[in-house]
Amino acid sequence: MDLDTLLIRYFGTADPGATGAETLASGIERCQVDLGLEQDRGKRFALWAMLYLLGSAPDLDVAFENEEDREAARNFMDLLAASEGDGAG
């Protein structure tokens, strides 16, 4: 799943910051519903990662049954934190 494609699907634009608060909230809610219904591990991770970037991801133990998926999510969070700490971006 491509991030731009997901953003357009849920928010109508690849820049969710350009949407209004109502559109953003609605897109996040739809994404959370889809995360709860999605069975494919890769797609679940992509949806969770997007929600994490938007500050709306559920806790790891809620989002992922598999410990490997939880560990991948922890690694994702660590990489983002490290990139913010080194002045990148």
Coordinates of N, CA and C in Angstrom, one line a residue:
M1 N 0.9 -1.2 0.0 CA 0.0 0.0 0.0 C 0.9 1.2 0.0
D2 N 0.6 2.1 -0.9 CA 1.3 3.4 -1.1 C 0.7 4.4 -0.2
L3 N 1.5 5.2 0.5 CA 1.0 6.2 1.5 C 0.2 7.2 0.8
D4 N 0.6 7.7 -0.4 CA -0.2 8.7 -1.1 C -1.5 8.2 -1.5
T5 N -1.6 6.9 -1.9 CA -2.8 6.3 -2.3 C -3.8 6.2 -1.0
L6 N -3.2 5.8 0.1 CA -4.0 5.7 1.3 C -4.5 7.1 1.7
L7 N -3.7 8.1 1.7 CA -4.1 9.5 2.0 C -5.2 10.0 1.1
I8 N -5.1 9.7 -0.2 CA -6.2 10.1 -1.1 C -7.4 9.4 -0.8
R9 N -7.3 8.1 -0.5 CA -8.5 7.2 -0.3 C -9.3 7.7 1.0
Y10 N -8.6 8.1 2.0 CA -9.2 8.4 3.3 C -9.5 9.9 3.4
F11 N -8.7 10.8 2.8 CA -8.8 12.2 3.0 C -9.1 13.0 1.7
G12 N -9.0 12.4 0.6 CA -9.3 13.0 -0.7 C -8.1 13.8 -1.2
T13 N -7.0 13.8 -0.5 CA -5.8 14.5 -0.9 C -4.6 13.8 -0.3
A14 N -3.4 14.0 -0.9 CA -2.2 13.4 -0.4 C -1.6 14.3 0.7
D15 N -2.3 15.4 1.0 CA -1.9 16.3 2.1 C -3.0 16.5 3.1
P16 N -3.1 15.6 4.1 CA -4.2 15.7 5.0 C -4.2 17.0 5.8
G17 N -3.1 17.7 5.9 CA -3.0 19.0 6.5 C -3.8 20.1 5.8
A18 N -4.1 19.8 4.5 CA -4.8 20.7 3.7 C -6.3 20.6 3.8
T19 N -6.8 19.6 4.6 CA -8.2 19.3 4.7 C -8.7 20.0 6.0
G20 N -10.0 20.1 6.1 CA -10.6 20.7 7.3 C -10.6 19.7 8.4
A21 N -10.9 20.1 9.6 CA -10.9 19.3 10.7 C -12.0 18.1 10.6
E22 N -13.1 18.5 10.1 CA -14.2 17.5 9.9 C -13.7 16.4 8.9
T23 N -13.1 16.7 7.8 CA -12.7 15.8 6.8 C -11.6 14.9 7.4
L24 N -10.7 15.5 8.2 CA -9.6 14.8 8.8 C -10.1 13.8 9.8
A25 N -11.1 14.2 10.6 CA -11.6 13.3 11.6 C -12.4 12.2 11.0
S26 N -13.1 12.5 9.9 CA -13.9 11.4 9.2 C -13.0 10.4 8.6
G27 N -11.9 10.9 7.9 CA -10.9 10.0 7.3 C -10.2 9.1 8.3
I28 N -9.9 9.7 9.5 CA -9.2 8.9 10.5 C -10.2 7.8 11.0
E29 N -11.4 8.2 11.2 CA -12.4 7.2 11.7 C -12.6 6.1 10.7
R30 N -12.7 6.4 9.4 CA -12.9 5.3 8.4 C -11.6 4.4 8.4
C31 N -10.5 5.0 8.5 CA -9.2 4.2 8.5 C -9.2 3.3 9.7
Q32 N -9.6 3.8 10.9 CA -9.6 3.0 12.1 C -10.6 1.8 11.9
V33 N -11.7 2.0 11.3 CA -12.7 1.0 11.0 C -12.0 -0.1 10.1
D34 N -11.4 0.4 9.0 CA -10.8 -0.5 8.1 C -9.7 -1.3 8.7
L35 N -8.9 -0.7 9.6 CA -7.8 -1.4 10.4 C -8.4 -2.5 11.2
G36 N -9.5 -2.3 11.8 CA -10.2 -3.3 12.6 C -10.7 -4.5 11.8
L37 N -11.0 -4.2 10.5 CA -11.6 -5.2 9.6 C -10.6 -6.0 8.8
E38 N -9.4 -5.3 8.6 CA -8.4 -5.8 7.6 C -7.8 -7.1 8.2
Q39 N -7.7 -8.1 7.3 CA -7.1 -9.4 7.7 C -5.6 -9.6 7.3
D40 N -5.3 -8.9 6.2 CA -3.9 -9.0 5.6 C -2.9 -8.2 6.5
R41 N -1.9 -8.9 7.0 CA -0.9 -8.3 8.0 C -0.2 -7.1 7.4
G42 N 0.2 -7.1 6.1 CA 0.8 -6.0 5.5 C 0.0 -4.8 5.4
K43 N -1.3 -5.0 5.0 CA -2.2 -3.9 4.9 C -2.6 -3.3 6.2
R44 N -2.7 -4.2 7.2 CA -3.0 -3.7 8.6 C -1.8 -2.8 9.1
F45 N -0.6 -3.3 8.8 CA 0.5 -2.5 9.2 C 0.5 -1.1 8.5
A46 N 0.2 -1.1 7.2 CA 0.2 0.2 6.5 C -0.8 1.1 7.1
L47 N -2.0 0.6 7.4 CA -3.1 1.4 7.9 C -2.7 1.9 9.3
W48 N -2.1 1.0 10.1 CA -1.7 1.4 11.5 C -0.6 2.5 11.4
A49 N 0.4 2.3 10.5 CA 1.5 3.3 10.3 C 0.9 4.7 9.9
M50 N 0.0 4.7 9.0 CA -0.6 6.0 8.7 C -1.3 6.6 9.9
L51 N -2.1 5.8 10.6 CA -2.7 6.4 11.8 C -1.7 6.8 12.8
Y52 N -0.6 6.1 12.9 CA 0.4 6.5 13.9 C 1.0 7.9 13.5
L53 N 1.3 8.1 12.2 CA 1.8 9.4 11.7 C 0.8 10.5 11.9
L54 N -0.5 10.2 12.0 CA -1.5 11.2 12.2 C -1.9 11.3 13.7
G55 N -1.2 10.5 14.5 CA -1.4 10.6 16.0 C -2.7 9.9 16.5
S56 N -3.2 9.0 15.7 CA -4.4 8.3 16.0 C -4.4 6.8 16.0
A57 N -3.2 6.2 16.1 CA -3.1 4.8 16.0 C -3.5 4.1 17.4
P58 N -4.1 3.0 17.3 CA -4.4 2.3 18.6 C -3.1 1.7 19.1
D59 N -3.2 1.3 20.4 CA -2.0 0.6 21.0 C -1.6 -0.6 20.3
L60 N -0.4 -1.0 20.4 CA 0.1 -2.1 19.6 C -0.6 -3.4 20.0
D61 N -0.9 -3.6 21.2 CA -1.5 -4.9 21.6 C -2.9 -5.0 21.1
V62 N -3.5 -3.8 20.8 CA -4.9 -3.8 20.2 C -4.8 -4.0 18.7
A63 N -3.8 -3.4 18.1 CA -3.7 -3.4 16.6 C -3.2 -4.7 16.1
F64 N -2.3 -5.3 16.8 CA -1.6 -6.5 16.3 C -1.6 -7.7 17.2
E65 N -2.1 -8.8 16.7 CA -2.2 -10.0 17.5 C -0.8 -10.7 17.5
N66 N 0.0 -10.5 16.4 CA 1.2 -11.2 16.2 C 2.4 -10.4 16.9
E67 N 3.2 -11.0 17.7 CA 4.3 -10.3 18.3 C 5.3 -9.8 17.3
E68 N 5.5 -10.5 16.2 CA 6.4 -9.9 15.1 C 5.9 -8.6 14.6
D69 N 4.6 -8.5 14.4 CA 4.0 -7.3 13.9 C 4.1 -6.1 14.9
R70 N 4.0 -6.5 16.2 CA 4.2 -5.5 17.3 C 5.6 -5.0 17.3
E71 N 6.5 -5.9 17.1 CA 8.0 -5.5 17.1 C 8.3 -4.7 15.9
A72 N 7.7 -5.0 14.7 CA 7.9 -4.2 13.5 C 7.4 -2.8 13.8
A73 N 6.2 -2.7 14.4 CA 5.7 -1.3 14.7 C 6.6 -0.6 15.7
R74 N 7.1 -1.3 16.7 CA 8.1 -0.6 17.6 C 9.3 -0.1 16.8
N75 N 9.8 -0.9 15.9 CA 10.9 -0.5 15.1 C 10.6 0.8 14.3
F76 N 9.4 0.8 13.7 CA 8.9 1.9 12.9 C 8.9 3.2 13.8
M77 N 8.4 3.0 15.0 CA 8.3 4.2 15.9 C 9.7 4.7 16.3
D78 N 10.6 3.7 16.6 CA 12.0 4.1 16.9 C 12.7 4.8 15.7
L79 N 12.5 4.3 14.5 CA 13.1 4.9 13.4 C 12.6 6.3 13.2
L80 N 11.3 6.5 13.3 CA 10.7 7.9 13.2 C 11.3 8.8 14.3
A81 N 11.4 8.3 15.5 CA 11.9 9.1 16.6 C 13.4 9.5 16.4
A82 N 14.2 8.5 15.9 CA 15.6 8.8 15.6 C 15.7 9.8 14.5
S83 N 14.8 9.7 13.5 CA 14.9 10.7 12.4 C 14.6 12.1 12.8
E84 N 13.7 12.2 13.8 CA 13.3 13.5 14.3 C 14.4 14.1 15.2
G85 N 15.2 13.2 15.9 CA 16.2 13.6 16.8 C 17.5 14.0 16.1
D86 N 17.7 13.6 14.8 CA 19.0 13.9 14.1 C 18.9 15.2 13.2
G87 N 17.7 15.8 13.3 CA 17.6 17.1 12.5 C 17.2 16.8 11.1
A88 N 16.9 15.6 10.7 CA 16.5 15.3 9.4 C 15.0 15.8 9.2
G89 N 14.7 16.1 7.9 CA 13.3 16.4 7.6 C 13.1 17.8 7.5

